[in-house]
Amino acid sequence: MVKEIERAGIPVVHVCTVTPISMTVGANRIVPAVAIPYPLGNPALSEAEEKELRRKILNTALSALETEIDGQTIFEVK
């Protein structure tokens, strides 16, 4: 589905916990998530720390949407 949406000219970011699977299915913009049971969070963190983590993942995904790429690219969350 990701490839079809991009073929229509709409950039897509795949936020995932297992990046090799994203590579296999052909996602072009990949943002690693935290863990399979909690892809966009970490219950071991305080509420404020978890909010910051989520913000970083989202900002990385938005930045990936704006970035011109040539082939599959993994965008590391900073």
GROMACS .gro file of C-alpha atoms in nm:
model
   78
    1MET     CA    1   0.000   0.000   0.000
    2VAL     CA    2   0.287   0.239   0.082
    3LYS     CA    3   0.429   0.200  -0.268
    4GLU     CA    4   0.091   0.271  -0.430
    5ILE     CA    5   0.037   0.588  -0.227
    6GLU     CA    6   0.385   0.713  -0.319
    7ARG     CA    7   0.327   0.620  -0.683
    8ALA     CA    8   0.033   0.863  -0.670
    9GLY     CA    9   0.276   1.138  -0.567
   10ILE     CA   10   0.204   1.145  -0.194
   11PRO     CA   11   0.508   1.093   0.030
   12VAL     CA   12   0.463   0.834   0.306
   13VAL     CA   13   0.657   0.768   0.626
   14HIS     CA   14   0.649   0.421   0.776
   15VAL     CA   15   0.700   0.435   1.155
   16CYS     CA   16   0.786   0.081   1.256
   17THR     CA   17   0.953  -0.127   1.522
   18VAL     CA   18   1.120  -0.376   1.286
   19THR     CA   19   1.293  -0.179   1.011
   20PRO     CA   20   1.407  -0.483   0.807
   21ILE     CA   21   1.041  -0.568   0.747
   22SER     CA   22   0.978  -0.214   0.622
   23MET     CA   23   1.274  -0.250   0.387
   24THR     CA   24   1.137  -0.581   0.260
   25VAL     CA   25   0.790  -0.440   0.185
   26GLY     CA   26   0.944  -0.146  -0.001
   27ALA     CA   27   0.884   0.151   0.227
   28ASN     CA   28   1.100   0.444   0.122
   29ARG     CA   29   1.094   0.667   0.432
   30ILE     CA   30   1.135   0.464   0.749
   31VAL     CA   31   1.138   0.594   1.108
   32PRO     CA   32   1.227   0.340   1.379
   33ALA     CA   33   0.979   0.315   1.667
   34VAL     CA   34   1.050   0.214   2.027
   35ALA     CA   35   0.931  -0.146   2.075
   36ILE     CA   36   0.664  -0.381   1.944
   37PRO     CA   37   0.423  -0.350   2.241
   38TYR     CA   38   0.478   0.030   2.266
   39PRO     CA   39   0.580   0.162   1.923
   40LEU     CA   40   0.530   0.529   2.007
   41GLY     CA   41   0.605   0.534   2.376
   42ASN     CA   42   0.785   0.380   2.669
   43PRO     CA   43   0.586   0.313   2.989
   44ALA     CA   44   0.910   0.307   3.192
   45LEU     CA   45   0.952   0.682   3.131
   46SER     CA   46   0.786   0.961   3.323
   47GLU     CA   47   0.491   1.129   3.155
   48ALA     CA   48   0.704   1.428   3.054
   49GLU     CA   49   0.985   1.208   2.917
   50GLU     CA   50   0.741   0.996   2.721
   51LYS     CA   51   0.580   1.306   2.572
   52GLU     CA   52   0.924   1.427   2.462
   53LEU     CA   53   1.001   1.087   2.308
   54ARG     CA   54   0.675   1.092   2.112
   55ARG     CA   55   0.746   1.447   1.996
   56LYS     CA   56   1.091   1.341   1.869
   57ILE     CA   57   0.945   1.048   1.673
   58LEU     CA   58   0.674   1.270   1.522
   59ASN     CA   59   0.921   1.547   1.433
   60THR     CA   60   1.148   1.292   1.268
   61ALA     CA   61   0.855   1.159   1.064
   62LEU     CA   62   0.754   1.510   0.956
   63SER     CA   63   1.111   1.589   0.859
   64ALA     CA   64   1.123   1.266   0.657
   65LEU     CA   65   0.814   1.377   0.465
   66GLU     CA   66   0.990   1.697   0.364
   67THR     CA   67   1.314   1.526   0.259
   68GLU     CA   68   1.385   1.434  -0.102
   69ILE     CA   69   1.521   1.081  -0.113
   70ASP     CA   70   1.662   0.846  -0.371
   71GLY     CA   71   1.566   0.497  -0.256
   72GLN     CA   72   1.494   0.353   0.084
   73THR     CA   73   1.610   0.569   0.374
   74ILE     CA   74   1.599   0.513   0.750
   75PHE     CA   75   1.565   0.837   0.947
   76GLU     CA   76   1.711   0.802   1.296
   77VAL     CA   77   1.518   0.963   1.583
   78LYS     CA   78   1.741   1.217   1.757
   0.00000   0.00000   0.00000
